[in-house]
Short mmCIF file of C-alpha atoms and ligand atoms in Angstrom, two decimals:
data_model
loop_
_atom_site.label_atom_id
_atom_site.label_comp_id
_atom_site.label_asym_id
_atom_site.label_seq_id
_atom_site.Cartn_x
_atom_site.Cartn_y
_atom_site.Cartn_z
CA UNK A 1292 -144.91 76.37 18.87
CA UNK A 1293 -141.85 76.77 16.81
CA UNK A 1294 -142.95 73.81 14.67
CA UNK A 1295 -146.09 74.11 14.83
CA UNK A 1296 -148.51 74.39 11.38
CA UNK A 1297 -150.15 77.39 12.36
CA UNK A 1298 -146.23 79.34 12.34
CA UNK A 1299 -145.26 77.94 8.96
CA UNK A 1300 -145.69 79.98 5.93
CA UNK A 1301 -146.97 77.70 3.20
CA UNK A 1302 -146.30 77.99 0.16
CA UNK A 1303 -147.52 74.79 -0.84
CA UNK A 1304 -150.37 74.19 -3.79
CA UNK A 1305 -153.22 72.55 -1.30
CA UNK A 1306 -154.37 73.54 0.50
CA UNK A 1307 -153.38 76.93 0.83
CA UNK A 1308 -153.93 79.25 3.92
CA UNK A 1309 -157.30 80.02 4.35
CA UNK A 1310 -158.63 83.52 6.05
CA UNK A 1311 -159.59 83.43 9.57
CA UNK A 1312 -162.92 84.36 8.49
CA UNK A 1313 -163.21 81.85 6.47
CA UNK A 1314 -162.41 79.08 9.24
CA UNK A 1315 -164.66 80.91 11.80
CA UNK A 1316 -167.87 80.35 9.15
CA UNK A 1317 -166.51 76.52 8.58
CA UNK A 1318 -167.25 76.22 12.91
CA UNK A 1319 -170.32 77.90 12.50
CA UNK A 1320 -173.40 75.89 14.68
CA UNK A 1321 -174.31 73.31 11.26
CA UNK A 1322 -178.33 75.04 9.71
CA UNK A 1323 -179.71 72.95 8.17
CA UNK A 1324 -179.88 72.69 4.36
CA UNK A 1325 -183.37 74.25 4.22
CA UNK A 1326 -182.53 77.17 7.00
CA UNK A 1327 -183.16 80.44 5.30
CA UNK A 1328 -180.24 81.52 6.24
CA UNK A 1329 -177.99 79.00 5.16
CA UNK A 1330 -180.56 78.93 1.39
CA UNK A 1331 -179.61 82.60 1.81
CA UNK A 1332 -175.63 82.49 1.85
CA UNK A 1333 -175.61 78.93 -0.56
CA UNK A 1334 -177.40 81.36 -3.15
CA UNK A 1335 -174.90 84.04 -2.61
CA UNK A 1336 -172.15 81.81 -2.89
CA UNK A 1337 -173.34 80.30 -6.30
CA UNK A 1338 -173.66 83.81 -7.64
CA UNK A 1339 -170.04 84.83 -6.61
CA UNK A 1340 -168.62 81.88 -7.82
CA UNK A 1341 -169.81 83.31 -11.07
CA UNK A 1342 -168.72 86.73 -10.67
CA UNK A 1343 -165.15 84.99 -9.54
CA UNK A 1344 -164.91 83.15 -13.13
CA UNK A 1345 -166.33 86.04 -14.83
CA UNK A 1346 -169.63 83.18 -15.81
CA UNK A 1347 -172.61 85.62 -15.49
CA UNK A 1348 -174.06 83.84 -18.22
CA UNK A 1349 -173.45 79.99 -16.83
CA UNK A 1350 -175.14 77.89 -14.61
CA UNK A 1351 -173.43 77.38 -11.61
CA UNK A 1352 -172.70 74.29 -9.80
CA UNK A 1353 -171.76 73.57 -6.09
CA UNK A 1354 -171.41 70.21 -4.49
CA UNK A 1355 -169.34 68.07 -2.18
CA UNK A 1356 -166.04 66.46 -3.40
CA UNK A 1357 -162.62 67.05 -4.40
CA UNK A 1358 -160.84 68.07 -7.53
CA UNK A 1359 -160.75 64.74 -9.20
CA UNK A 1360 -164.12 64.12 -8.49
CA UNK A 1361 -164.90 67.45 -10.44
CA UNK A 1362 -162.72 65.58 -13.21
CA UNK A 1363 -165.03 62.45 -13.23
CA UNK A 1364 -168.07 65.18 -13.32
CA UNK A 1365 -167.21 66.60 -16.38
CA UNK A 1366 -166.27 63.40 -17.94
CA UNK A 1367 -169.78 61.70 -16.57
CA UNK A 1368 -172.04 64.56 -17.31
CA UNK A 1369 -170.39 66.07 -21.20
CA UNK A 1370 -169.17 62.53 -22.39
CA UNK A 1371 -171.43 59.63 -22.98
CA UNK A 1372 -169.52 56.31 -23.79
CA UNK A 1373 -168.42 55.88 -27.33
CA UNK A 1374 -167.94 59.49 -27.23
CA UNK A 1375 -164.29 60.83 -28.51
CA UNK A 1376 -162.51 63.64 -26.01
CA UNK A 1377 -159.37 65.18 -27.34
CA UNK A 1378 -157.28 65.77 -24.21
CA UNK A 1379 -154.30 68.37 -24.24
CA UNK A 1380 -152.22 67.44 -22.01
CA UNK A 1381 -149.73 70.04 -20.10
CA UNK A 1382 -148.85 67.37 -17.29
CA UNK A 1383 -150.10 64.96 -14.82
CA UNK A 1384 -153.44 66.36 -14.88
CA UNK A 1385 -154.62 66.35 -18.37
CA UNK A 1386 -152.79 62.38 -17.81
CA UNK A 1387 -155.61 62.02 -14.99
CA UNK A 1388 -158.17 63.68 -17.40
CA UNK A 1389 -157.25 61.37 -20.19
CA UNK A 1390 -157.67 58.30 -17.74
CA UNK A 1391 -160.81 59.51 -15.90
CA UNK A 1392 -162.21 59.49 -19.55
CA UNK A 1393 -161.40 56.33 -20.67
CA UNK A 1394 -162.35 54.41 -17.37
CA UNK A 1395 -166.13 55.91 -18.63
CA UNK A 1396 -165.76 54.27 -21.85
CA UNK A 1397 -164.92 57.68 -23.72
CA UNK A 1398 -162.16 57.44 -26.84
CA UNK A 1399 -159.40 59.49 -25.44
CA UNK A 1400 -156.87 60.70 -28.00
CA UNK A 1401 -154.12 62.18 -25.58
CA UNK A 1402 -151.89 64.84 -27.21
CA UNK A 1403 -148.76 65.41 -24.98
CA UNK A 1404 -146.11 68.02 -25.10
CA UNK A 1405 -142.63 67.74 -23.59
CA UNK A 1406 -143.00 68.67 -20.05
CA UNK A 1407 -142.50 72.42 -19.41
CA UNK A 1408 -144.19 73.38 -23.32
CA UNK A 1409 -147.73 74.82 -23.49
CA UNK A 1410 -150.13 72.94 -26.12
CA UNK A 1411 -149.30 72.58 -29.99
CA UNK A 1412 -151.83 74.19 -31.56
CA UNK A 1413 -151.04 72.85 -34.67
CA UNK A 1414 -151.31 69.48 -33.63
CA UNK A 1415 -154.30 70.01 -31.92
CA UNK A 1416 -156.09 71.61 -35.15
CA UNK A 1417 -155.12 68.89 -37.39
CA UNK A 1418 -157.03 66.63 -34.73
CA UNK A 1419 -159.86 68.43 -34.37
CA UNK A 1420 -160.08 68.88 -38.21
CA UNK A 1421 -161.10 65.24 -38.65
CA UNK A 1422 -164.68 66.22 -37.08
CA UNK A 1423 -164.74 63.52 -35.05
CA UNK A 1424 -164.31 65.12 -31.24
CA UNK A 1425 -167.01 65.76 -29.34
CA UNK A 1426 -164.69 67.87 -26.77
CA UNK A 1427 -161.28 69.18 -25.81
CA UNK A 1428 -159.96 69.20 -22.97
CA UNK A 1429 -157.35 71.45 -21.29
CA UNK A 1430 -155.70 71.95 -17.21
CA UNK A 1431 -155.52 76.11 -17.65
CA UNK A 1432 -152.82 75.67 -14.90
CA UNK A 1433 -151.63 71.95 -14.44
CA UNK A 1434 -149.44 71.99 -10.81
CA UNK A 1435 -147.51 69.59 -11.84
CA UNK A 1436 -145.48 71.33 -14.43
CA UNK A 1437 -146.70 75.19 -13.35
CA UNK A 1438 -147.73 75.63 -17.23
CA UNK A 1439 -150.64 77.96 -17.91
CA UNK A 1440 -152.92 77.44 -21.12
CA UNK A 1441 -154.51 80.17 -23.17
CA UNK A 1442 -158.25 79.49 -22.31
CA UNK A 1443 -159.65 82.29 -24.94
CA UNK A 1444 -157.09 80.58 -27.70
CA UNK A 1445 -158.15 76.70 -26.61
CA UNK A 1446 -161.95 77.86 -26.04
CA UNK A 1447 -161.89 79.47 -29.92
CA UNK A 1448 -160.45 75.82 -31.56
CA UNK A 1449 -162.96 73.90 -29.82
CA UNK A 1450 -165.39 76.06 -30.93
CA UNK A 1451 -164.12 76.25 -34.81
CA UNK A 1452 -164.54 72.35 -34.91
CA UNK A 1453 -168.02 72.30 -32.92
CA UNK A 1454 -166.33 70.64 -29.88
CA UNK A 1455 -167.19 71.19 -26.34
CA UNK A 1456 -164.50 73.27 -24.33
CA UNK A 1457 -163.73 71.47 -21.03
CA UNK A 1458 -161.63 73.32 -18.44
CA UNK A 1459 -160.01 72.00 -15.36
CA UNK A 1460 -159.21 74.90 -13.85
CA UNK A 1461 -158.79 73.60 -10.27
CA UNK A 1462 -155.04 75.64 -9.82
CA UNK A 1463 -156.28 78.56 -12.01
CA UNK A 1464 -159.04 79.79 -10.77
CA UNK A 1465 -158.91 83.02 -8.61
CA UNK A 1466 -155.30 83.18 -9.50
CA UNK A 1467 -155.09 83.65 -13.39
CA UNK A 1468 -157.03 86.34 -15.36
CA UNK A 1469 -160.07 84.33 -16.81
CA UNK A 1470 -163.05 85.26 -18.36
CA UNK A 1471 -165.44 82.75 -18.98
CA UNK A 1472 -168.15 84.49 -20.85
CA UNK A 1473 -165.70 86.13 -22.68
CA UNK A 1474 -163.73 83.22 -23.47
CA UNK A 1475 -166.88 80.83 -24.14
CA UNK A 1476 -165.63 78.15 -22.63
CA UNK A 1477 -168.34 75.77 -22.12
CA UNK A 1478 -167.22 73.81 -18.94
CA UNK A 1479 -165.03 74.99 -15.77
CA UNK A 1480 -164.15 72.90 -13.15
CA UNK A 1481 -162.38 74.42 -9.70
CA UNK A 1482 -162.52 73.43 -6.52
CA UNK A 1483 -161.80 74.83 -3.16
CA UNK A 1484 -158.69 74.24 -1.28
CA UNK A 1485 -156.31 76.19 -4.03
CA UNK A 1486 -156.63 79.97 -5.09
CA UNK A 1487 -159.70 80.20 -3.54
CA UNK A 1488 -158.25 79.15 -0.18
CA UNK A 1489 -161.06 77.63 1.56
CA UNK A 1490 -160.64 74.04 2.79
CA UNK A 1491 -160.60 71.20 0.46
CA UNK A 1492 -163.87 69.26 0.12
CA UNK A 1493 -166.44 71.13 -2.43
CA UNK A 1494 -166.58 70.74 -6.46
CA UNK A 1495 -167.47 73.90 -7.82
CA UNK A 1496 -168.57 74.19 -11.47
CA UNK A 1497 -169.49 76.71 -13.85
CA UNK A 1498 -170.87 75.65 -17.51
CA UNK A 1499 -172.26 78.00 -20.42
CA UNK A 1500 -175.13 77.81 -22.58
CA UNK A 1501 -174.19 74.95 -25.06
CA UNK A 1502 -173.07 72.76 -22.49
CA UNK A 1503 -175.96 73.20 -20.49
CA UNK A 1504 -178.20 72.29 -23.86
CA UNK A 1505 -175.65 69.72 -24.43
CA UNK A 1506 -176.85 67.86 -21.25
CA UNK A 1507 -180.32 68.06 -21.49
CA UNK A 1508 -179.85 66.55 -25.39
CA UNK A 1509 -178.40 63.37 -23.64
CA UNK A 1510 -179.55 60.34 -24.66
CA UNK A 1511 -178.39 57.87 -21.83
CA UNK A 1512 -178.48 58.84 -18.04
CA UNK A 1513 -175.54 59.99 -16.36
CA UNK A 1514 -173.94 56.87 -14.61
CA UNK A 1515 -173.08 58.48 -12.05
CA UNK A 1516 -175.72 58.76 -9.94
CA UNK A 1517 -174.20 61.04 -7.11
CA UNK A 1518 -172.57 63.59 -10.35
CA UNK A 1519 -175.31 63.70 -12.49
CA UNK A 1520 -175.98 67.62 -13.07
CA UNK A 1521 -179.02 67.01 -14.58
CA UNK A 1522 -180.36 66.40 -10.96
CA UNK A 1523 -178.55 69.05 -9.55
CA UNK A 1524 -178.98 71.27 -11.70
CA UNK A 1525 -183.26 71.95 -10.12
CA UNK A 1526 -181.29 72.49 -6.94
CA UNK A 1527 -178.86 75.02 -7.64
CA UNK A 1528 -181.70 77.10 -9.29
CA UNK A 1529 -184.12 76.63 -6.41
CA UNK A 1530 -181.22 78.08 -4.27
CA UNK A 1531 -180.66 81.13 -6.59
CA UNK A 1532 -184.11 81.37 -6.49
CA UNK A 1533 -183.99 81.86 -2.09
CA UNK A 1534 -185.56 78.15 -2.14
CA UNK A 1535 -184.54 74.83 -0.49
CA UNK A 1536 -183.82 72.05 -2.49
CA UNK A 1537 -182.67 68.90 -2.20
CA UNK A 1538 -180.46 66.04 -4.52
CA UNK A 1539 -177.91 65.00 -1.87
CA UNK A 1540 -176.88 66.58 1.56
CA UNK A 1541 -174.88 69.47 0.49
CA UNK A 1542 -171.80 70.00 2.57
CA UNK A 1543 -173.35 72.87 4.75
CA UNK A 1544 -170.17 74.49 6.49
CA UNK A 1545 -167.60 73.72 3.78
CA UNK A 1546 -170.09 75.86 1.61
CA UNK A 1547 -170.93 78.59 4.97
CA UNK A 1548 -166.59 78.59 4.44
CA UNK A 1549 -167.11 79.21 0.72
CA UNK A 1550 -169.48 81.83 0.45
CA UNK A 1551 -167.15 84.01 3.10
CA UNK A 1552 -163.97 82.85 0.45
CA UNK A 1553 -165.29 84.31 -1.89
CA UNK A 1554 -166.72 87.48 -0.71
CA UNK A 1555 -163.28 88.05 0.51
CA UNK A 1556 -161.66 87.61 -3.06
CA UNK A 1557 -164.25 90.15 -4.35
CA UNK A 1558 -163.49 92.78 -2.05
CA UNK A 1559 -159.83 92.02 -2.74
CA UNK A 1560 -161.44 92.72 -6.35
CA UNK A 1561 -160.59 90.66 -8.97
CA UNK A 1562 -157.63 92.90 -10.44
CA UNK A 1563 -155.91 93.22 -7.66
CA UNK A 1564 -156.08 89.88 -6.70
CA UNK A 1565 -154.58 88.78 -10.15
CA UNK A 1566 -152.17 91.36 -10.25
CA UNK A 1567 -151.01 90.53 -6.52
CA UNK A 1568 -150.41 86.63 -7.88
CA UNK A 1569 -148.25 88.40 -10.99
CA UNK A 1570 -146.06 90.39 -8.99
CA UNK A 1571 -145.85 87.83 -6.49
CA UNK A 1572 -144.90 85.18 -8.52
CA UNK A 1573 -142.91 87.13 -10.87
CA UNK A 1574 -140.68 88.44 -7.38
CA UNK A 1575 -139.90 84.18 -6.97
CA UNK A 1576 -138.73 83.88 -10.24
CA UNK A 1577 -136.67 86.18 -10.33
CA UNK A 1578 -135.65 85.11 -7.02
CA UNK A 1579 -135.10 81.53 -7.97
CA UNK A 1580 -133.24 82.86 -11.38
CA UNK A 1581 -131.01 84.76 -9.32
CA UNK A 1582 -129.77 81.69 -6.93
CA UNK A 1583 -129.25 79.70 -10.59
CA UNK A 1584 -132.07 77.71 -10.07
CA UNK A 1585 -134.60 76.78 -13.06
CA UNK A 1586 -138.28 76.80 -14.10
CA UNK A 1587 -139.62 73.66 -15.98
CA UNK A 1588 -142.54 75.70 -17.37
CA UNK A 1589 -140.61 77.56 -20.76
CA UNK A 1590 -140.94 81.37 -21.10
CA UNK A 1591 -144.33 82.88 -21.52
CA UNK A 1592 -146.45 79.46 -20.44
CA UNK A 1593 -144.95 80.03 -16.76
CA UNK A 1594 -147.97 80.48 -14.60
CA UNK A 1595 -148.57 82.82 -11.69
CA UNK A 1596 -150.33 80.29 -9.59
CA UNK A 1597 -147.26 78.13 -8.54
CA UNK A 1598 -143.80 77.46 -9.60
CA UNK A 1599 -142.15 73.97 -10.59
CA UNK A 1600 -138.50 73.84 -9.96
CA UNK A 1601 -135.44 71.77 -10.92
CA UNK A 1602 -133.39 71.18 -7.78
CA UNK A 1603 -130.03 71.88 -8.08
CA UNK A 1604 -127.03 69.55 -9.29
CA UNK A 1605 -126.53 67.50 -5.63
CA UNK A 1606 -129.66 67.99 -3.96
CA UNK A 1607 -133.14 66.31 -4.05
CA UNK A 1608 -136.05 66.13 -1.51
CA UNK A 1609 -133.77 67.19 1.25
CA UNK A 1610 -133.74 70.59 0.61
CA UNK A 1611 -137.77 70.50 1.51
CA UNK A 1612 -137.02 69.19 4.93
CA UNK A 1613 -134.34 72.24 5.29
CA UNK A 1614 -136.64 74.83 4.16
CA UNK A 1615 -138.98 73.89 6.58
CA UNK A 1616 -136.91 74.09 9.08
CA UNK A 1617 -136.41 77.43 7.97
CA UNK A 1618 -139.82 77.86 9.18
CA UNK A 1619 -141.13 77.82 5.10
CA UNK A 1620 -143.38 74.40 3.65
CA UNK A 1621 -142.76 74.02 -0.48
CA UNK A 1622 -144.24 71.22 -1.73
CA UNK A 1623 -142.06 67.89 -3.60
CA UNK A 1624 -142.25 67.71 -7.34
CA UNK A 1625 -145.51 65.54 -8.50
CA UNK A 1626 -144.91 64.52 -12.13
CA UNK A 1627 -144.40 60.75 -13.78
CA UNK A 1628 -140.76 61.84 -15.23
CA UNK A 1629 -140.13 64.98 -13.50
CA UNK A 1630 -141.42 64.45 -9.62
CA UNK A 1631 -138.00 63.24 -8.84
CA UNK A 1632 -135.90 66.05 -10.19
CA UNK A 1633 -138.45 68.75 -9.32
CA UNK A 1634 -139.94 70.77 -5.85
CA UNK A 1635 -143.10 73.12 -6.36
CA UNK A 1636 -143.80 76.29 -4.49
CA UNK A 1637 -147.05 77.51 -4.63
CA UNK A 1638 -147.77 81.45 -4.67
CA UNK A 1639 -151.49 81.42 -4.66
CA UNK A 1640 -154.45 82.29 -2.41
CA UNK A 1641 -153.33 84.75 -0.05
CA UNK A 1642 -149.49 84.95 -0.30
CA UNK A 1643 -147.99 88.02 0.03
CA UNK A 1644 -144.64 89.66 -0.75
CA UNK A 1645 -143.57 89.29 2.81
CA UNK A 1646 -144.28 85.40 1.67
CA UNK A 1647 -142.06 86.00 -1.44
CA UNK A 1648 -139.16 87.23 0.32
CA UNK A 1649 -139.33 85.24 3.37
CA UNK A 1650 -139.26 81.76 0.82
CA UNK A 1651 -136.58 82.88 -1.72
CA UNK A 1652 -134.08 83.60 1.97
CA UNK A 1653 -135.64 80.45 3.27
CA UNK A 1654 -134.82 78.13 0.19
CA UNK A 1655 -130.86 80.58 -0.14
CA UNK A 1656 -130.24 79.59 3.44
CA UNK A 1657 -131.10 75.51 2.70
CA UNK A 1658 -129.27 75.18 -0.32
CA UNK A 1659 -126.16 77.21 1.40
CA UNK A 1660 -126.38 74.67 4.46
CA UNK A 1661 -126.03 71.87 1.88
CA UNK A 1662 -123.13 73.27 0.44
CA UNK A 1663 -124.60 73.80 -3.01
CA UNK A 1664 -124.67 77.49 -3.42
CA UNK A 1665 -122.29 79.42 -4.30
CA UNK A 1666 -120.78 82.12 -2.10
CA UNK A 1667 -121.07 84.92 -4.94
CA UNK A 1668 -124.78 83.75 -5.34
CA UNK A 1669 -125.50 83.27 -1.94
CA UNK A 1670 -128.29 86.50 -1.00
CA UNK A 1671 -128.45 86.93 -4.55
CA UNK A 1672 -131.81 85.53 -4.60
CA UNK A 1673 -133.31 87.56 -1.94
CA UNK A 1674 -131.83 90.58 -3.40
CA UNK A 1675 -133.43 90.01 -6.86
CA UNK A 1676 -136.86 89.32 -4.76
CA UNK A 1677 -136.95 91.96 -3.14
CA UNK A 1678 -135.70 94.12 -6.01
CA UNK A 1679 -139.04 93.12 -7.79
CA UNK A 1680 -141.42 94.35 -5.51
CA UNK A 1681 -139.54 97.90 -5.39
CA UNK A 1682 -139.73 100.79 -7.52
CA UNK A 1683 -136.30 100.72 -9.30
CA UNK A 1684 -135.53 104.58 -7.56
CA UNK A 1685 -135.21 102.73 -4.28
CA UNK A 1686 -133.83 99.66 -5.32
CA UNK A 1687 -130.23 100.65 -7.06
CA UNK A 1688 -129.54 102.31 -3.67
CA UNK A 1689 -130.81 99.19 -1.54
CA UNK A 1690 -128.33 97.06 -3.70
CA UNK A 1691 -125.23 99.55 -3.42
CA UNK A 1692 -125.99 99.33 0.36
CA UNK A 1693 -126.50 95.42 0.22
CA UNK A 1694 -123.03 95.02 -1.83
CA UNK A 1695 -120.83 97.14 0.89
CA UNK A 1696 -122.15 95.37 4.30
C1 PLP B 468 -155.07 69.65 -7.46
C2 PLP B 468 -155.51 69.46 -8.83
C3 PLP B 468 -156.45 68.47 -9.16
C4 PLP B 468 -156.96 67.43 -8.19
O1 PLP B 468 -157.62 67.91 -7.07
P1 PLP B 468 -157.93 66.89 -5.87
O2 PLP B 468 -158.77 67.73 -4.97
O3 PLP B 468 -156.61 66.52 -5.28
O4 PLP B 468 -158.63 65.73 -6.40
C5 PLP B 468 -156.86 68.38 -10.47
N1 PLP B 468 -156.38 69.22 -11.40
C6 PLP B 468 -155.49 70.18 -11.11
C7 PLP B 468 -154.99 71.09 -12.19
C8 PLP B 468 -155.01 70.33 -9.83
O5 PLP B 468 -154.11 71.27 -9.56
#
């Protein structure tokens, strides 16, 4: 039992713990697609993904896959070969972007950053300026590095220079304030088993106006026959609509699992939900600043959907194996130059400050065992976490108390 999955606290990136009730609709008895239930609760759960992503005014898209599949959906569906995609990359997964693109014959002009920086704007203007892009792309949170990206800023560029706005947003979304009608961006990819804490396995997709014109102005079919949102696109609407319909077998309780996810974040309400991620994450980093320990992502591009770490002078993947035998799962660094030198703790989905806490002692404890803390920093960390989540009339007292025992 000790060891067991269900006793961990995860605090990993995917997937992340999903809600009882969200598990008890995945073992529901399977409908079938055309059950007026289950055309009931699909049609629900397209219009909440919209109120999630703030995309009243998009066209929503559910379907079966994962994240990278959502990737090669965007690419398939907004890009026809020859086409040029400026990609703005923020780590490995504007990399992936970049190469999803050019395996479908799209001119990919990859604009990197050193690891940790947000996009150059500057750069990225001077590209766009030679009119020859049909889109940008941007990761609003990449995991790798735990940067977040400016959508409204990116969204606003794209749009100066008549280029498509494409958004993977599969770490962002339900964690980070976003707006998409507000923003206009034209294209947002999530997916499930992140923020929105419902097992992995469903693409979910959210696209305004001009991209939606943009696809029926194709010229060439998609050629991908299994992602091609022009043939989906009849069967999302005949399920907002209270209507079967049919392109290929939707995954019925991954999306039974969806629709309860996302009820649940709306009751949370959207707010609260964001501003539970900011004081949770901003508890760890303080935490993690406080046991000497450092952020790649700089100041003011850190994101509140997960945290990528240097490990200390000494220690490498070890110190994952010794927080989780402190009863705590982080996740190991995932980056071409950085995975090495780097762990990741997530702080999305349902974390809570209990979470917070319990990690920061978890990860003081493992790097005290190994012998690289030191003594006048040891329960620093947990101090400085727990300082965060209390009003600072209770806290100078707490630490006076801490300091004597
Ligand atoms: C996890 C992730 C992906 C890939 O998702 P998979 O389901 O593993 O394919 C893509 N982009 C970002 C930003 C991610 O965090």
């Amino acid at each position: 039992m000790q060891n067991s999955v269900e006793r961990h606290i995860l605090m990993t990136i995917s997937p992340t713990r999903s809600d009882p009730a969200v598990l008890r609709s995945m073992g529901t008895v399977t409908p079938t697609a055309d059950d007026p239930g289950f055309v009931k609760t699909f049609g629900e759960a397209l219009r909440d993904l919209k109120l999630v992503l703030e995309a009243e005014r998009c066209q929503a898209f559910i379907f079966p896959g994962t994240g990278t599949l959502g990737m090669e959906a965007l690419v398939a569906n907004w890009l026809e070969p020859g086409a040029k995609l400026l990609v703005a990359s923020t780590g490995f997964w504007g990399d992936r972007m970049a190469d999803v693109a050019r395996r479908h014959g799209v001119v990919v002009h990859h604009a990197t950053v050193k690891p940790g920086e947000g996009p150059d704007m500057g750069a990225l203007e001077a590209e766009l300026a030679t009119g020859v892009y049909k889109a940008l792309a941007w990761t609003h949170v990449d995991s790798s590095t735990g940067v977040r990206v400016d959508c409204a800023a990116m969204a606003t560029l794209a749009r100066r220079y008549c280029a498509l706005s494409l958004v993977d947003g599969i770490a962002g979304a339900a964690a980070e304030p976003f707006f998409q009608d507000e923003c206009d961006v034209d294209v947002y990819l999530t997916a499930t088993p992140k923020a929105i804490a419902v097992p992995s396995g469903l693409v979910l997709i959210t696209a305004g106006k001009r991209a939606m014109d943009a696809l029926a102005r194709r010229t060439s079919p998609v050629l991908c026959y299994a992602l091609d949102l022009t043939e989906w696109q009849p069967v999302m609407e005949a399920y907002e609509r209270g209507e079967f319909g049919y392109y290929n077998t939707p995954a019925i309780n991954l999306s039974l699992a969806l629709a309860t996810g996302l009820r649940l974040i709306l009751e949370e309400g959207l707010e609260a939900r964001w501003a539970r991620h900011a004081r949770v994450a901003g508890a760890i980093r303080a935490g993690l600043q406080a046991l000497g320990l450092q952020l790649v992502a700089e100041e003011g591009v850190q994101s509140n959907a997960l945290s990528t770490v240097y490990y200390p002078a000494g220690v490498g993947r070890e110190l994952l194996a010794e927080v989780k035998a402190e009863g705590v799962v982080l996740a190991g660094g995932y980056h071409p130059q950085l995975g090495p030198r780097t762990f990741r703790i997530g702080h999305l989905g349902w974390v809570t400050p209990a979470d917070a806490i319990a990690t920061i002692a978890a990860i003081d404890r493992a790097l005290t065992r190994l012998g690289v803390l030191a003594p006048e920093r040891q329960g620093a960390g947990l101090l400085a976490c727990h300082n965060a989540f209390t009003p600072p009339s209770i806290a100078p007292a707490l630490a006076g108390s801490i300091n004597r025992l």
